[in-house]
Amino acid sequence: DAKTTQPNSMESNEEEPVHLPCNHSTISGTDYIHWYRQLPSQGPEYVIHGLTSNVNNRMASLAIAEDRKSSTLILHRATLRDAAVYYCILRDGSGAGSYQLTFGKGTKLSVIP
Amino acid sequence: EAQVTQNPRYLITVTGKKLTVTCSQNMNHEYMSWYRQDPGLGLRQIYYSMNVEVTDKGDVPEGYKVSRKEKRNFPLILESPSPNQTSLYFCASSFVAASTDTQYFGPGTRLTVL
C-alpha cells in the first residue's frame, strides 16, 4: 500500500490558518487522498478527500500538488476545538481491497489560545 | 441523529471470560468494520463486513469473531479474552464499500483484560 509521511506535531495560534502537510511520493493513479482527525477521547472523524483537484468543504480545504506526491490540509482559522491528531490516508480507488482506512501516526495539532 | 453507537464504553474483565462489544448504526450503511487502537501502533482493522452475512478478516483478526445478522448491528466477540487484547476499540460504518465513501466512527470502547 502507498504510504504517507506527516510531521509528528505542529502548533498553531488560535484564529490563524494552519497548513498540515502530507507526503505520498508512491501514490498510484487510483489512490484517493483522505484526511481524518481524532479529537481527544473520541473516534476518528472524516475531514475531506480528493483525487486530483483542490477541494473545499465547510471544515477545511485540501490542496493537492500537481504531481500528486504531496498534499496540504488547510484549516482557515484554527479554533481550540481543532486540536486533534490529523491523519492523511490513501485509499485505493481501483475496486480491490477491503476498503479499510490504513491509519499512520498522524500529526498532532496543538492550538494555542 | 445519524450515529454509530458502541456498548459498553468501558469494560474491565478477566482472562478467558467471553465478552461481546455491540455496535449499531442508524444510517442504513452496508459496510461496517472494527478497529483497535494501541499506542505506537495506530488504528488497525480487525474485521469488516460488506453487507449482511458477509464478513472478512482485516489485519489483526486473531482472537476475535464477528457476525452480521442484521444490517444495523455488527457485534465484536472475544470468546476467550487475553491481556494482549487490552485496547481501545472503534466500530465504523459507511454507506457502501467504496474508497470515496466517508466512514463514520463510534465513540470507542476501552477494554482492559486482567
Short mmCIF file of C-alpha atoms in Angstrom, two decimals:
data_model
loop_
_atom_site.label_atom_id
_atom_site.label_comp_id
_atom_site.label_asym_id
_atom_site.label_seq_id
_atom_site.Cartn_x
_atom_site.Cartn_y
_atom_site.Cartn_z
CA ASP A 1 0.00 0.00 0.00
CA ALA A 2 1.17 3.50 -0.73
CA LYS A 3 2.37 5.22 2.43
CA THR A 4 2.13 8.73 3.76
CA THR A 5 4.56 10.84 5.76
CA GLN A 6 3.41 13.55 8.13
CA PRO A 7 5.16 15.65 10.78
CA ASN A 8 4.65 14.27 14.26
CA SER A 9 3.35 17.52 15.68
CA MET A 10 2.52 21.10 14.82
CA GLU A 11 1.40 24.17 16.73
CA SER A 12 -0.84 26.98 15.71
CA ASN A 13 -2.23 30.09 17.30
CA GLU A 14 -5.96 30.34 17.65
CA GLU A 15 -7.70 32.03 14.71
CA GLU A 16 -4.62 31.65 12.50
CA PRO A 17 -4.60 29.47 9.37
CA VAL A 18 -2.98 26.06 9.66
CA HIS A 19 -1.32 24.13 6.85
CA LEU A 20 -0.84 20.43 7.59
CA PRO A 21 1.46 18.74 5.05
CA CYS A 22 1.45 15.16 3.85
CA ASN A 23 3.92 13.46 1.53
CA HIS A 24 2.84 10.46 -0.51
CA SER A 25 5.51 10.02 -3.15
CA THR A 26 4.45 6.47 -4.08
CA ILE A 27 0.81 7.34 -4.68
CA SER A 28 -0.82 5.48 -7.56
CA GLY A 29 -3.16 6.96 -10.13
CA THR A 30 -6.24 5.43 -8.49
CA ASP A 31 -5.45 6.45 -4.88
CA TYR A 32 -7.73 8.98 -3.24
CA ILE A 33 -6.27 11.27 -0.56
CA HIS A 34 -8.38 11.30 2.59
CA TRP A 35 -7.99 13.26 5.80
CA TYR A 36 -9.49 12.23 9.10
CA ARG A 37 -8.95 13.70 12.52
CA GLN A 38 -9.28 12.32 16.02
CA LEU A 39 -10.16 14.66 18.82
CA PRO A 40 -9.11 13.65 22.33
CA SER A 41 -11.15 10.74 23.69
CA GLN A 42 -13.21 10.42 20.50
CA GLY A 43 -13.37 8.26 17.42
CA PRO A 44 -11.85 9.49 14.16
CA GLU A 45 -13.98 11.78 12.03
CA TYR A 46 -13.87 12.50 8.32
CA VAL A 47 -12.50 15.86 7.24
CA ILE A 48 -12.10 15.89 3.47
CA HIS A 49 -10.91 13.88 0.49
CA GLY A 50 -9.78 14.44 -3.10
CA LEU A 51 -8.22 12.81 -6.13
CA THR A 52 -6.54 15.43 -8.29
CA SER A 53 -8.23 18.80 -7.88
CA ASN A 54 -8.23 21.02 -4.82
CA VAL A 55 -11.31 20.55 -2.65
CA ASN A 56 -13.16 22.76 -0.20
CA ASN A 57 -15.81 21.97 2.36
CA ARG A 58 -17.16 23.59 5.50
CA MET A 59 -14.39 22.14 7.65
CA ALA A 60 -11.26 22.60 5.56
CA SER A 61 -9.57 22.82 2.18
CA LEU A 62 -7.37 20.25 0.54
CA ALA A 63 -4.61 21.38 -1.77
CA ILE A 64 -3.13 18.61 -3.94
CA ALA A 65 0.19 19.06 -5.71
CA GLU A 66 0.15 18.79 -9.47
CA ASP A 67 2.22 15.59 -9.40
CA ARG A 68 0.02 14.29 -6.51
CA LYS A 69 3.08 13.37 -4.47
CA SER A 70 2.06 15.68 -1.67
CA SER A 71 -1.00 17.42 -0.31
CA THR A 72 -1.84 20.00 2.32
CA LEU A 73 -4.84 20.20 4.60
CA ILE A 74 -5.73 23.81 5.30
CA LEU A 75 -7.75 24.91 8.31
CA HIS A 76 -8.58 28.51 7.57
CA ARG A 77 -8.97 29.71 11.17
CA ALA A 78 -7.85 27.31 13.85
CA THR A 79 -10.02 27.07 16.94
CA LEU A 80 -9.33 25.28 20.20
CA ARG A 81 -11.74 22.60 19.03
CA ASP A 82 -9.41 21.82 16.11
CA ALA A 83 -6.74 20.44 18.46
CA ALA A 84 -6.55 16.83 17.36
CA VAL A 85 -4.46 14.21 15.58
CA TYR A 86 -4.83 14.60 11.82
CA TYR A 87 -4.37 11.58 9.61
CA CYS A 88 -3.57 11.66 5.91
CA ILE A 89 -4.69 8.38 4.33
CA LEU A 90 -4.52 6.98 0.82
CA ARG A 91 -7.43 4.81 -0.28
CA ASP A 92 -7.22 2.60 -3.33
CA GLY A 93 -9.91 3.52 -5.83
CA SER A 94 -9.29 0.59 -8.14
CA GLY A 95 -12.01 -1.54 -6.58
CA ALA A 96 -9.71 -4.05 -4.91
CA GLY A 97 -9.13 -4.50 -1.20
CA SER A 98 -11.12 -4.28 1.98
CA TYR A 99 -11.79 -0.54 1.80
CA GLN A 100 -10.17 -0.16 5.16
CA LEU A 101 -8.60 3.04 6.33
CA THR A 102 -4.91 2.49 6.98
CA PHE A 103 -4.00 4.98 9.68
CA GLY A 104 -0.43 6.12 10.20
CA LYS A 105 0.79 8.08 13.20
CA GLY A 106 -0.70 11.36 12.02
CA THR A 107 0.13 14.93 13.04
CA LYS A 108 -0.82 16.10 16.50
CA LEU A 109 -2.04 19.67 16.17
CA SER A 110 -1.93 21.88 19.23
CA VAL A 111 -3.83 25.18 19.16
CA ILE A 112 -2.56 27.94 21.42
CA PRO A 113 -5.13 30.39 22.77
CA GLU B 1 -29.29 11.90 14.80
CA ALA B 2 -27.12 9.80 12.48
CA GLN B 3 -24.64 7.91 14.59
CA VAL B 4 -22.66 4.80 15.38
CA THR B 5 -23.11 3.60 18.94
CA GLN B 6 -20.99 1.17 20.90
CA ASN B 7 -21.62 -0.57 24.18
CA PRO B 8 -20.15 -0.76 26.66
CA ARG B 9 -17.90 2.29 26.57
CA TYR B 10 -15.64 0.91 29.26
CA LEU B 11 -15.10 -2.68 30.32
CA ILE B 12 -12.71 -4.38 32.71
CA THR B 13 -12.73 -8.16 32.57
CA VAL B 14 -10.58 -11.16 33.35
CA THR B 15 -8.72 -13.54 31.08
CA GLY B 16 -10.93 -16.16 29.47
CA LYS B 17 -14.33 -14.63 30.24
CA LYS B 18 -16.26 -14.33 26.99
CA LEU B 19 -17.49 -10.86 26.12
CA THR B 20 -19.32 -9.05 23.34
CA VAL B 21 -18.97 -5.42 22.33
CA THR B 22 -22.00 -4.23 20.43
CA CYS B 23 -22.01 -1.79 17.53
CA SER B 24 -25.09 -0.32 15.94
CA GLN B 25 -25.61 2.28 13.22
CA ASN B 26 -28.83 4.04 12.24
CA MET B 27 -27.77 5.20 8.78
CA ASN B 28 -28.67 2.09 6.77
CA HIS B 29 -25.00 1.58 5.95
CA GLU B 30 -23.88 -1.56 4.16
CA TYR B 31 -20.22 -1.52 5.22
CA MET B 32 -19.15 -1.91 8.83
CA SER B 33 -15.80 -2.62 10.41
CA TRP B 34 -13.93 -2.91 13.69
CA TYR B 35 -10.59 -1.30 14.53
CA ARG B 36 -8.37 -1.43 17.56
CA GLN B 37 -6.11 1.43 18.58
CA ASP B 38 -2.91 0.88 20.54
CA PRO B 39 -0.19 3.37 21.47
CA GLY B 40 2.55 3.42 18.88
CA LEU B 41 0.62 1.11 16.53
CA GLY B 42 -2.22 3.37 15.47
CA LEU B 43 -5.59 2.05 14.34
CA ARG B 44 -5.66 -1.41 12.80
CA GLN B 45 -8.62 -3.14 11.23
CA ILE B 46 -9.82 -6.34 12.90
CA TYR B 47 -12.80 -7.45 10.77
CA TYR B 48 -15.09 -5.90 8.25
CA SER B 49 -18.45 -6.63 6.68
CA MET B 50 -19.56 -5.62 3.21
CA ASN B 51 -23.21 -6.44 3.93
CA VAL B 52 -25.48 -8.75 5.90
CA GLU B 53 -23.96 -12.22 6.29
CA VAL B 54 -20.74 -11.11 4.54
CA THR B 55 -17.72 -10.71 6.79
CA ASP B 56 -13.97 -10.93 6.29
CA LYS B 57 -10.73 -10.61 8.20
CA GLY B 58 -8.80 -7.41 8.48
CA ASP B 59 -5.18 -7.06 9.53
CA VAL B 60 -5.43 -8.36 13.11
CA PRO B 61 -8.34 -10.86 13.36
CA GLU B 62 -6.77 -13.40 15.75
CA GLY B 63 -8.78 -13.86 18.92
CA TYR B 64 -11.89 -12.10 17.60
CA LYS B 65 -15.16 -13.13 15.98
CA VAL B 66 -17.88 -11.07 14.37
CA SER B 67 -21.35 -11.62 12.97
CA ARG B 68 -23.64 -9.56 10.76
CA LYS B 69 -27.16 -10.92 11.01
CA GLU B 70 -28.82 -7.54 10.62
CA LYS B 71 -27.71 -4.54 8.62
CA ARG B 72 -27.57 -2.19 11.59
CA ASN B 73 -25.60 -4.36 14.03
CA PHE B 74 -22.05 -5.68 13.94
CA PRO B 75 -21.00 -7.15 17.31
CA LEU B 76 -17.40 -7.96 18.15
CA ILE B 77 -16.96 -11.15 20.16
CA LEU B 78 -13.96 -12.11 22.25
CA GLU B 79 -14.53 -15.75 23.17
CA SER B 80 -11.50 -16.04 25.44
CA PRO B 81 -10.01 -12.59 26.04
CA SER B 82 -6.34 -12.28 26.87
CA PRO B 83 -4.35 -9.32 28.25
CA ASN B 84 -2.93 -8.52 24.80
CA GLN B 85 -6.47 -7.63 23.73
CA THR B 86 -6.47 -4.72 26.14
CA SER B 87 -7.07 -1.85 23.76
CA LEU B 88 -9.36 0.91 22.56
CA TYR B 89 -11.88 -0.43 20.04
CA PHE B 90 -13.74 1.52 17.39
CA CYS B 91 -16.60 0.45 15.19
CA ALA B 92 -17.06 2.24 11.88
CA SER B 93 -19.61 2.23 9.08
CA SER B 94 -20.08 3.67 5.61
CA PHE B 95 -22.91 3.71 3.11
CA VAL B 96 -21.14 1.36 0.76
CA ALA B 97 -17.72 -0.20 0.49
CA ALA B 98 -16.12 2.43 -1.70
CA SER B 99 -12.82 4.23 -1.47
CA THR B 100 -14.56 7.60 -1.84
CA ASP B 101 -17.09 6.91 0.89
CA THR B 102 -16.91 8.52 4.32
CA GLN B 103 -16.52 6.21 7.28
CA TYR B 104 -18.32 7.14 10.47
CA PHE B 105 -16.78 6.03 13.73
CA GLY B 106 -18.31 5.18 17.05
CA PRO B 107 -17.13 6.75 20.32
CA GLY B 108 -14.91 3.80 21.24
CA THR B 109 -14.85 1.04 23.83
CA ARG B 110 -11.94 0.90 26.22
CA LEU B 111 -11.32 -2.72 27.16
CA THR B 112 -8.98 -3.90 29.89
CA VAL B 113 -8.30 -7.63 30.25
CA LEU B 114 -6.64 -8.60 33.53
#
